Amino acid sequence: MQKKYLTYIGLVLIHVVLGFLIFLNSKISIPYQYAILSLGLLILLYSQDKENQVLYICGYVVGSEVLLRMTGGALGYEIAKYSITIFMLIGIYFSGFSKNSIPYWIFLFLLLPGVIYATEVLNLESSIRKSLGFNISGPICLGVSSVYCYQRKISLKQIENILLSILLPIITTVTYMFFYTPNIRTVVTDTNSNFETSGGFGPNQVSTILGLGLFLIFIRVIFYSKSKKIMILNVVLLMFIAFRGIVTFSRGGMICSVIMIVLLLIVLFRVTKSSAKVKIIWTIIGSFIAFVLIWGYSSFQTNGLIDKRYSNQDAAGRIKQSRLSGREEIMENEIKIFLENPLFGVGVGKAKEDRVNDLGTSIASHSEITRTLAEHGTLGVASLLILLITPLALYINNRYHIYLLSFYVFWLLTINHAAMRLAAPAFVYALTLLYVYGVEKPKEIVNNNNAA
């Protein structure tokens, strides 16, 4: 067991050092990207996906996406979605897929008319390839990943390793961010999303991935901290990730992570015995205390501006008119487009073009739901219903999957404030479709880990 702990600590230290090295020379992120893709491909071809290795590889791609974008190491803006799609197809080739995954083949089929229509209606000034890639790569990644994951049997131990593969590069990301902006007080001057505290990159995307990382490290705190050394390490990581996520001043990712944690605790409370419920209550109390401490420190470091941000106020304390940073106007515009083109929509990428005439801006959508309605019409409604209903239907006979509802909420909330700019919501959604089994039942896991 001790060797296992040292291995975990070693992995964390390697990724902390990697974050520091990338800060010293951001060009290191380029060979890092090549290493992820080439090693991932070699591992997959050698193993032939006999132990679902593709999920570990894709998990690591998801965790590293924001870091590679912010440091210029990404081979292309959508490379994470493309590579996950390719890896998943290779995994399907080697290990097959469930014959019951028909809903997601239908989902992929429903995307085609919008893509075909877009090639006819997009303006000549637009780059059709880039427009389609930006808007449709996420849904395709989700669809292919869902076909692979649908009712695929996987153990709780494998779930642990998949989630760790996502977490490790997020630790690298937050390490890089620390060295990029070690002094928060000097760069926070208002209540807007802050690029300086976000590693010089988009706060919305950074907040999203750090929110996911916060949930993943919380899992390790309550389930996989069987020694004091590991517990201290995980608690420190949790508080550090939470702090850096909060001071991005982008609320979506942090609010989402809190809801995910609450849902997980509710699920655990329902599946555990009475004796274990007491320990869960103590976990809740401890989490609340940690939250108060982290928030208090964040408030101190930002001179109280973070309190105003989450109260929807500007630096002077005045209530802002928009509660969603102007996203309401874009969503209303896309609903209007849908109502005017209800059958097939206006085609993939066309809604952004039409916004120039309607609103005088070409800002991309932040809501995947309203974008899908506007660009795919009634077919988009059908595809959304497939995505919304299927995981919940599977949950009825998949109660060992204690993370399912949290993953589902991450996908649903993220696509409503950050669309599918990242591969994370697509991949995490697919994880809800796994059929989880284990030698230990969830209630036994809680008892054993809390007793350690």
Short mmCIF file of C-alpha atoms in Angstrom, two decimals:
data_model
loop_
_atom_site.label_atom_id
_atom_site.label_comp_id
_atom_site.label_asym_id
_atom_site.label_seq_id
_atom_site.Cartn_x
_atom_site.Cartn_y
_atom_site.Cartn_z
CA MET A 1 0.00 0.00 0.00
CA GLN A 2 2.80 2.40 0.86
CA LYS A 3 4.22 1.96 -2.63
CA LYS A 4 0.85 2.99 -4.04
CA TYR A 5 0.88 6.17 -1.97
CA LEU A 6 4.41 7.03 -3.07
CA THR A 7 3.39 6.45 -6.68
CA TYR A 8 0.51 8.90 -6.33
CA ILE A 9 2.74 11.48 -4.67
CA GLY A 10 5.32 10.95 -7.40
CA LEU A 11 2.75 11.53 -10.13
CA VAL A 12 1.60 14.74 -8.47
CA LEU A 13 5.18 15.99 -8.06
CA ILE A 14 6.00 15.21 -11.69
CA HIS A 15 3.05 17.28 -12.85
CA VAL A 16 3.87 20.13 -10.47
CA VAL A 17 7.45 20.22 -11.81
CA LEU A 18 6.12 20.08 -15.36
CA GLY A 19 3.97 23.14 -14.67
CA PHE A 20 7.00 25.03 -13.38
CA LEU A 21 9.13 24.03 -16.39
CA ILE A 22 6.42 25.16 -18.82
CA PHE A 23 6.30 28.49 -16.96
CA LEU A 24 10.05 28.87 -17.41
CA ASN A 25 9.77 28.04 -21.12
CA SER A 26 6.30 27.80 -22.62
CA LYS A 27 7.72 26.10 -25.73
CA ILE A 28 8.02 22.92 -23.63
CA SER A 29 4.26 22.58 -24.03
CA ILE A 30 4.75 21.78 -27.73
CA PRO A 31 6.69 18.51 -27.22
CA TYR A 32 4.32 17.85 -24.29
CA GLN A 33 1.41 17.91 -26.76
CA TYR A 34 3.25 15.65 -29.18
CA ALA A 35 4.10 13.26 -26.34
CA ILE A 36 0.47 13.02 -25.21
CA LEU A 37 -0.80 12.20 -28.69
CA SER A 38 2.02 9.91 -29.82
CA LEU A 39 2.29 7.94 -26.56
CA GLY A 40 -1.48 7.73 -26.36
CA LEU A 41 -1.64 6.28 -29.86
CA LEU A 42 1.19 3.81 -29.18
CA ILE A 43 -0.40 2.64 -25.93
CA LEU A 44 -3.75 2.18 -27.62
CA LEU A 45 -2.33 0.27 -30.58
CA TYR A 46 -0.17 -1.94 -28.36
CA SER A 47 -2.92 -2.73 -25.82
CA GLN A 48 -5.69 -2.93 -28.43
CA ASP A 49 -7.89 -1.36 -25.76
CA LYS A 50 -8.21 -4.62 -23.85
CA GLU A 51 -8.59 -2.76 -20.52
CA ASN A 52 -10.37 0.36 -21.81
CA GLN A 53 -7.07 2.23 -22.07
CA VAL A 54 -8.66 4.74 -24.44
CA LEU A 55 -10.56 6.25 -21.50
CA TYR A 56 -7.33 6.99 -19.62
CA ILE A 57 -5.74 8.50 -22.71
CA CYS A 58 -8.75 10.66 -23.51
CA GLY A 59 -9.05 11.68 -19.87
CA TYR A 60 -5.50 12.99 -19.95
CA VAL A 61 -6.21 14.87 -23.19
CA VAL A 62 -9.22 16.51 -21.51
CA GLY A 63 -7.20 17.58 -18.46
CA SER A 64 -4.36 19.06 -20.52
CA GLU A 65 -6.45 20.94 -23.10
CA VAL A 66 -6.61 24.32 -21.35
CA LEU A 67 -2.92 24.26 -20.40
CA LEU A 68 -1.88 23.58 -23.98
CA ARG A 69 -4.12 26.33 -25.29
CA MET A 70 -2.90 28.93 -22.80
CA THR A 71 0.79 28.13 -23.40
CA GLY A 72 0.64 27.82 -27.19
CA GLY A 73 1.36 24.09 -27.23
CA ALA A 74 -1.88 22.99 -28.87
CA LEU A 75 -1.38 21.83 -32.45
CA GLY A 76 -4.79 23.29 -33.25
CA TYR A 77 -7.56 24.95 -31.28
CA GLU A 78 -9.86 21.93 -31.58
CA ILE A 79 -7.10 19.30 -31.45
CA ALA A 80 -8.36 17.83 -28.16
CA LYS A 81 -11.82 17.11 -29.60
CA TYR A 82 -10.37 15.73 -32.83
CA SER A 83 -7.86 13.50 -31.05
CA ILE A 84 -10.47 12.17 -28.59
CA THR A 85 -12.78 11.37 -31.48
CA ILE A 86 -10.00 9.50 -33.30
CA PHE A 87 -8.90 7.64 -30.16
CA MET A 88 -12.49 6.63 -29.45
CA LEU A 89 -12.95 5.35 -33.01
CA ILE A 90 -9.79 3.26 -32.63
CA GLY A 91 -11.14 1.97 -29.32
CA ILE A 92 -14.41 1.06 -31.00
CA TYR A 93 -12.47 -0.77 -33.72
CA PHE A 94 -10.55 -2.86 -31.19
CA SER A 95 -13.17 -3.47 -28.48
CA GLY A 96 -16.48 -2.83 -30.22
CA PHE A 97 -19.55 -1.06 -28.91
CA SER A 98 -22.93 -1.94 -27.47
CA LYS A 99 -25.69 -2.82 -29.89
CA ASN A 100 -27.96 -0.75 -27.64
CA SER A 101 -26.04 2.47 -28.40
CA ILE A 102 -28.51 3.24 -31.20
CA PRO A 103 -29.63 6.55 -29.58
CA TYR A 104 -26.16 8.00 -30.12
CA TRP A 105 -25.90 6.78 -33.69
CA ILE A 106 -29.20 8.59 -34.23
CA PHE A 107 -27.75 11.65 -32.46
CA LEU A 108 -24.78 11.68 -34.86
CA PHE A 109 -27.08 11.23 -37.84
CA LEU A 110 -29.23 14.18 -36.73
CA LEU A 111 -26.16 16.44 -36.94
CA LEU A 112 -25.63 15.81 -40.65
CA PRO A 113 -28.41 17.96 -42.17
CA GLY A 114 -27.19 21.04 -40.30
CA VAL A 115 -23.63 20.45 -41.52
CA ILE A 116 -24.70 19.89 -45.13
CA TYR A 117 -26.98 22.92 -45.07
CA ALA A 118 -24.17 25.07 -43.65
CA THR A 119 -21.93 24.40 -46.65
CA GLU A 120 -24.60 26.04 -48.81
CA VAL A 121 -25.57 29.05 -46.68
CA LEU A 122 -22.36 30.23 -44.98
CA ASN A 123 -20.96 33.43 -46.48
CA LEU A 124 -17.98 33.18 -48.79
CA GLU A 125 -16.07 35.43 -46.38
CA SER A 126 -16.38 32.79 -43.69
CA SER A 127 -13.96 29.91 -43.36
CA ILE A 128 -16.38 27.00 -43.70
CA ARG A 129 -13.83 24.56 -42.30
CA LYS A 130 -13.13 26.65 -39.20
CA SER A 131 -16.79 27.49 -38.67
CA LEU A 132 -17.86 23.87 -38.86
CA GLY A 133 -14.90 22.70 -36.78
CA PHE A 134 -15.61 25.19 -34.01
CA ASN A 135 -19.32 24.41 -33.79
CA ILE A 136 -19.64 20.72 -34.65
CA SER A 137 -16.42 19.14 -33.33
CA GLY A 138 -17.82 19.14 -29.79
CA PRO A 139 -21.09 17.35 -30.60
CA ILE A 140 -19.28 14.82 -32.80
CA CYS A 141 -16.75 14.18 -30.02
CA LEU A 142 -19.64 13.67 -27.60
CA GLY A 143 -21.51 11.36 -29.95
CA VAL A 144 -18.55 9.11 -30.77
CA SER A 145 -17.44 9.01 -27.11
CA SER A 146 -20.98 8.09 -26.08
CA VAL A 147 -21.10 5.22 -28.58
CA TYR A 148 -17.87 3.88 -27.08
CA CYS A 149 -18.97 4.28 -23.45
CA TYR A 150 -22.59 3.19 -23.77
CA GLN A 151 -23.15 0.42 -21.17
CA ARG A 152 -19.46 -0.49 -21.30
CA LYS A 153 -18.70 -2.43 -18.13
CA ILE A 154 -16.07 -0.83 -15.95
CA SER A 155 -14.96 -1.21 -12.35
CA LEU A 156 -14.85 1.43 -9.64
CA LYS A 157 -11.08 1.04 -9.64
CA GLN A 158 -10.94 1.89 -13.34
CA ILE A 159 -13.16 4.92 -12.73
CA GLU A 160 -10.65 6.06 -10.10
CA ASN A 161 -7.80 5.84 -12.60
CA ILE A 162 -9.75 7.61 -15.35
CA LEU A 163 -10.52 10.50 -13.03
CA LEU A 164 -6.89 10.64 -11.90
CA SER A 165 -5.79 10.87 -15.55
CA ILE A 166 -7.96 13.99 -15.91
CA LEU A 167 -6.78 15.49 -12.63
CA LEU A 168 -3.00 15.24 -13.09
CA PRO A 169 -2.65 17.69 -16.02
CA ILE A 170 -5.08 20.03 -14.23
CA ILE A 171 -2.54 20.09 -11.38
CA THR A 172 0.06 21.10 -13.98
CA THR A 173 -2.30 23.85 -15.19
CA VAL A 174 -2.86 25.34 -11.75
CA THR A 175 0.89 25.16 -11.03
CA TYR A 176 1.61 27.13 -14.19
CA MET A 177 -1.05 29.66 -13.21
CA PHE A 178 0.53 30.12 -9.78
CA PHE A 179 3.90 31.04 -11.22
CA TYR A 180 2.28 33.13 -13.96
CA THR A 181 0.48 35.29 -11.36
CA PRO A 182 1.87 34.67 -7.86
CA ASN A 183 0.51 37.95 -6.47
CA ILE A 184 -3.26 38.18 -7.02
CA ARG A 185 -3.74 41.53 -5.27
CA THR A 186 -1.71 43.46 -7.83
CA VAL A 187 -3.75 42.40 -10.89
CA VAL A 188 -7.35 42.48 -9.61
CA THR A 189 -8.87 45.93 -10.12
CA ASP A 190 -12.53 45.25 -10.97
CA THR A 191 -15.16 42.50 -10.93
CA ASN A 192 -14.83 41.36 -14.53
CA SER A 193 -13.42 37.97 -15.50
CA ASN A 194 -9.66 38.28 -15.11
CA PHE A 195 -7.20 37.04 -17.72
CA GLU A 196 -4.16 37.74 -15.55
CA THR A 197 -5.33 35.45 -12.77
CA SER A 198 -6.28 32.84 -15.39
CA GLY A 199 -2.81 32.25 -16.78
CA GLY A 200 -3.33 34.84 -19.51
CA PHE A 201 -6.10 32.75 -21.08
CA GLY A 202 -9.91 32.79 -21.21
CA PRO A 203 -11.23 32.84 -17.63
CA ASN A 204 -14.40 30.98 -18.60
CA GLN A 205 -12.50 27.96 -19.92
CA VAL A 206 -10.00 28.06 -17.07
CA SER A 207 -12.76 28.24 -14.47
CA THR A 208 -14.51 25.30 -16.15
CA ILE A 209 -11.50 22.99 -16.05
CA LEU A 210 -10.50 24.06 -12.52
CA GLY A 211 -14.07 23.48 -11.37
CA LEU A 212 -13.84 19.94 -12.73
CA GLY A 213 -10.45 19.57 -11.05
CA LEU A 214 -11.92 20.74 -7.75
CA PHE A 215 -14.56 18.02 -7.90
CA LEU A 216 -11.96 15.37 -8.79
CA ILE A 217 -9.64 16.30 -5.92
CA PHE A 218 -12.64 16.35 -3.56
CA ILE A 219 -13.27 12.74 -4.58
CA ARG A 220 -9.70 11.87 -3.67
CA VAL A 221 -10.03 13.60 -0.31
CA ILE A 222 -13.06 11.58 0.75
CA PHE A 223 -12.30 8.24 -0.96
CA TYR A 224 -8.58 7.92 -1.60
CA SER A 225 -6.81 9.53 1.35
CA LYS A 226 -5.95 6.53 3.47
CA SER A 227 -2.89 8.02 5.15
CA LYS A 228 -2.25 11.38 6.81
CA LYS A 229 0.39 12.18 4.20
CA ILE A 230 -2.04 11.67 1.33
CA MET A 231 -4.83 13.48 3.15
CA ILE A 232 -2.67 16.56 3.71
CA LEU A 233 -1.53 16.55 0.08
CA ASN A 234 -5.07 16.25 -1.24
CA VAL A 235 -6.50 18.91 1.09
CA VAL A 236 -3.72 21.34 0.08
CA LEU A 237 -4.41 20.65 -3.60
CA LEU A 238 -8.15 21.09 -3.05
CA MET A 239 -7.74 24.47 -1.36
CA PHE A 240 -5.22 25.64 -3.95
CA ILE A 241 -7.36 24.65 -6.95
CA ALA A 242 -10.43 26.20 -5.33
CA PHE A 243 -8.62 29.48 -4.66
CA ARG A 244 -7.23 29.79 -8.16
CA GLY A 245 -10.58 28.88 -9.65
CA ILE A 246 -12.39 31.51 -7.60
CA VAL A 247 -10.00 34.32 -8.48
CA THR A 248 -10.48 33.81 -12.21
CA PHE A 249 -13.65 35.84 -11.50
CA SER A 250 -15.49 33.50 -13.86
CA ARG A 251 -18.34 32.03 -11.85
CA GLY A 252 -19.61 29.18 -14.03
CA GLY A 253 -16.97 26.58 -13.29
CA MET A 254 -16.91 27.17 -9.54
CA ILE A 255 -20.68 27.14 -9.11
CA CYS A 256 -20.84 23.97 -11.19
CA SER A 257 -18.23 22.23 -9.02
CA VAL A 258 -20.13 23.05 -5.83
CA ILE A 259 -23.33 21.58 -7.28
CA MET A 260 -21.44 18.46 -8.37
CA ILE A 261 -20.04 17.98 -4.87
CA VAL A 262 -23.44 18.49 -3.26
CA LEU A 263 -25.00 15.91 -5.60
CA LEU A 264 -22.26 13.39 -4.84
CA LEU A 265 -22.78 13.82 -1.09
CA ILE A 266 -26.53 13.35 -1.51
CA VAL A 267 -25.98 10.15 -3.49
CA LEU A 268 -23.54 8.84 -0.89
CA PHE A 269 -25.97 9.69 1.90
CA ARG A 270 -28.65 7.65 0.17
CA VAL A 271 -26.56 4.52 -0.48
CA THR A 272 -24.68 4.24 2.82
CA LYS A 273 -25.62 2.62 6.10
CA SER A 274 -26.63 4.66 9.12
CA SER A 275 -23.16 4.42 10.69
CA ALA A 276 -21.54 5.86 7.58
CA LYS A 277 -24.05 8.70 7.35
CA VAL A 278 -22.48 10.27 10.44
CA LYS A 279 -19.12 10.36 8.67
CA ILE A 280 -20.70 11.95 5.61
CA ILE A 281 -22.21 14.63 7.84
CA TRP A 282 -18.74 15.34 9.22
CA THR A 283 -17.47 15.52 5.65
CA ILE A 284 -20.12 18.12 4.89
CA ILE A 285 -19.18 20.13 7.97
CA GLY A 286 -15.49 19.93 7.10
CA SER A 287 -16.20 20.96 3.51
CA PHE A 288 -18.20 23.97 4.68
CA ILE A 289 -15.39 25.09 6.99
CA ALA A 290 -12.85 24.68 4.17
CA PHE A 291 -15.11 26.69 1.86
CA VAL A 292 -15.41 29.54 4.38
CA LEU A 293 -11.62 29.64 4.81
CA ILE A 294 -10.94 29.57 1.06
CA TRP A 295 -13.55 32.21 0.37
CA GLY A 296 -12.27 34.43 3.16
CA TYR A 297 -8.73 34.23 1.81
CA SER A 298 -9.95 34.91 -1.75
CA SER A 299 -11.88 37.93 -0.51
CA PHE A 300 -8.78 39.23 1.29
CA GLN A 301 -6.56 38.73 -1.77
CA THR A 302 -9.03 40.52 -4.06
CA ASN A 303 -9.84 43.35 -1.62
CA GLY A 304 -13.45 42.19 -1.42
CA LEU A 305 -14.02 42.38 -5.17
CA ILE A 306 -14.75 38.65 -5.43
CA ASP A 307 -17.71 39.15 -3.07
CA LYS A 308 -19.07 41.80 -5.38
CA ARG A 309 -18.51 39.59 -8.42
CA TYR A 310 -20.65 36.80 -7.01
CA SER A 311 -23.22 39.38 -5.89
CA ASN A 312 -23.37 40.60 -9.52
CA GLN A 313 -21.97 44.02 -8.63
CA ASP A 314 -19.32 46.18 -10.25
CA ALA A 315 -16.28 47.48 -8.39
CA ALA A 316 -18.32 50.42 -7.05
CA GLY A 317 -20.95 48.11 -5.62
CA ARG A 318 -23.63 48.84 -8.22
CA ILE A 319 -25.84 45.96 -9.38
CA LYS A 320 -25.10 44.97 -12.97
CA GLN A 321 -28.02 44.84 -15.39
CA SER A 322 -26.98 41.46 -16.78
CA ARG A 323 -26.62 38.46 -14.47
CA LEU A 324 -25.02 36.31 -17.17
CA SER A 325 -22.44 38.78 -18.51
CA GLY A 326 -24.54 39.58 -21.58
CA ARG A 327 -25.21 35.97 -22.55
CA GLU A 328 -28.97 36.48 -22.23
CA GLU A 329 -29.04 38.62 -25.37
CA ILE A 330 -27.26 35.95 -27.41
CA MET A 331 -29.58 33.22 -26.10
CA GLU A 332 -32.66 35.29 -26.89
CA ASN A 333 -31.32 35.91 -30.40
CA GLU A 334 -30.81 32.18 -30.98
CA ILE A 335 -34.29 31.34 -29.73
CA LYS A 336 -35.62 33.96 -32.15
CA ILE A 337 -33.66 32.33 -34.99
CA PHE A 338 -35.09 28.93 -34.04
CA LEU A 339 -38.67 30.23 -34.05
CA GLU A 340 -38.10 31.74 -37.48
CA ASN A 341 -36.46 28.54 -38.83
CA PRO A 342 -38.05 25.74 -36.79
CA LEU A 343 -37.63 22.82 -39.18
CA PHE A 344 -33.91 22.52 -39.98
CA GLY A 345 -32.53 25.69 -38.39
CA VAL A 346 -30.11 27.97 -40.23
CA GLY A 347 -27.18 25.55 -40.51
CA VAL A 348 -24.07 25.01 -38.39
CA GLY A 349 -22.19 28.26 -37.79
CA LYS A 350 -24.80 30.42 -39.52
CA ALA A 351 -26.34 31.73 -36.28
CA LYS A 352 -23.09 33.51 -35.44
CA GLU A 353 -23.09 35.14 -38.89
CA ASP A 354 -26.72 36.24 -38.55
CA ARG A 355 -25.94 37.87 -35.20
CA VAL A 356 -23.94 40.52 -37.03
CA ASN A 357 -27.16 41.77 -38.63
CA ASP A 358 -29.35 41.29 -35.54
CA LEU A 359 -27.03 42.48 -32.76
CA GLY A 360 -24.09 44.07 -34.55
CA THR A 361 -21.68 41.47 -33.14
CA SER A 362 -20.38 38.07 -34.20
CA ILE A 363 -19.82 36.68 -30.70
CA ALA A 364 -20.01 32.89 -30.59
CA SER A 365 -22.75 31.30 -28.53
CA HIS A 366 -22.14 30.38 -24.89
CA SER A 367 -25.15 28.06 -24.76
CA GLU A 368 -24.96 24.80 -26.68
CA ILE A 369 -28.68 24.28 -26.16
CA THR A 370 -29.85 27.50 -27.84
CA ARG A 371 -27.13 27.17 -30.51
CA THR A 372 -28.38 23.68 -31.33
CA LEU A 373 -31.95 24.91 -31.60
CA ALA A 374 -31.00 27.81 -33.86
CA GLU A 375 -28.69 25.86 -36.15
CA HIS A 376 -30.40 22.43 -36.24
CA GLY A 377 -34.07 23.30 -35.68
CA THR A 378 -36.44 20.45 -34.83
CA LEU A 379 -33.66 17.92 -35.43
CA GLY A 380 -31.75 19.76 -32.73
CA VAL A 381 -34.67 19.34 -30.34
CA ALA A 382 -34.61 15.59 -30.97
CA SER A 383 -30.85 15.37 -30.45
CA LEU A 384 -31.06 17.32 -27.18
CA LEU A 385 -33.81 15.04 -25.90
CA ILE A 386 -31.57 12.03 -26.55
CA LEU A 387 -28.76 13.63 -24.56
CA LEU A 388 -30.98 14.74 -21.71
CA ILE A 389 -33.01 11.56 -21.20
CA THR A 390 -30.64 8.64 -21.88
CA PRO A 391 -28.21 8.96 -18.90
CA LEU A 392 -31.09 9.38 -16.47
CA ALA A 393 -32.84 6.32 -17.89
CA LEU A 394 -29.66 4.26 -17.52
CA TYR A 395 -29.16 5.44 -13.94
CA ILE A 396 -32.18 3.39 -12.82
CA ASN A 397 -30.18 0.16 -13.23
CA ASN A 398 -26.72 1.64 -12.70
CA ARG A 399 -26.68 2.60 -9.02
CA TYR A 400 -23.01 1.71 -8.52
CA HIS A 401 -22.22 4.68 -10.74
CA ILE A 402 -22.15 7.12 -7.84
CA TYR A 403 -20.67 9.89 -10.02
CA LEU A 404 -23.29 9.72 -12.77
CA LEU A 405 -25.50 12.59 -11.59
CA SER A 406 -22.49 14.83 -10.89
CA PHE A 407 -21.06 14.16 -14.35
CA TYR A 408 -24.46 14.79 -15.90
CA VAL A 409 -24.80 18.15 -14.15
CA PHE A 410 -21.26 19.14 -15.17
CA TRP A 411 -22.17 18.58 -18.80
CA LEU A 412 -25.54 20.33 -18.56
CA LEU A 413 -24.31 23.41 -16.70
CA THR A 414 -21.09 23.75 -18.66
CA ILE A 415 -22.74 23.72 -22.08
CA ASN A 416 -25.00 26.53 -20.87
CA HIS A 417 -22.22 28.94 -19.88
CA ALA A 418 -19.27 27.79 -22.02
CA ALA A 419 -20.99 25.86 -24.83
CA MET A 420 -18.62 23.10 -26.00
CA ARG A 421 -15.47 25.16 -26.36
CA LEU A 422 -13.69 22.47 -24.37
CA ALA A 423 -13.65 18.71 -24.85
CA ALA A 424 -14.40 18.24 -21.14
CA PRO A 425 -18.23 18.34 -21.26
CA ALA A 426 -18.30 15.89 -24.19
CA PHE A 427 -16.01 13.37 -22.50
CA VAL A 428 -17.52 13.72 -19.02
CA TYR A 429 -21.00 13.28 -20.47
CA ALA A 430 -19.89 10.02 -22.09
CA LEU A 431 -18.69 8.79 -18.67
CA THR A 432 -22.31 8.89 -17.45
CA LEU A 433 -23.10 6.06 -19.84
CA LEU A 434 -20.59 3.58 -18.38
CA TYR A 435 -21.98 0.58 -16.53
CA VAL A 436 -20.07 0.53 -13.26
CA TYR A 437 -19.51 -2.56 -11.17
CA GLY A 438 -17.15 -3.33 -8.30
CA VAL A 439 -16.13 -5.90 -5.77
CA GLU A 440 -16.86 -3.31 -3.12
CA LYS A 441 -20.20 -1.60 -2.95
CA PRO A 442 -20.35 2.20 -2.64
CA LYS A 443 -21.36 1.97 1.04
CA GLU A 444 -18.37 -0.26 1.77
CA ILE A 445 -16.02 2.15 0.02
CA VAL A 446 -17.24 5.00 2.19
CA ASN A 447 -16.79 2.97 5.37
CA ASN A 448 -13.33 1.71 4.46
CA ASN A 449 -11.95 5.06 3.38
CA ASN A 450 -13.28 6.95 6.34
CA ALA A 451 -11.87 4.32 8.66
CA ALA A 452 -8.38 4.71 7.24
#
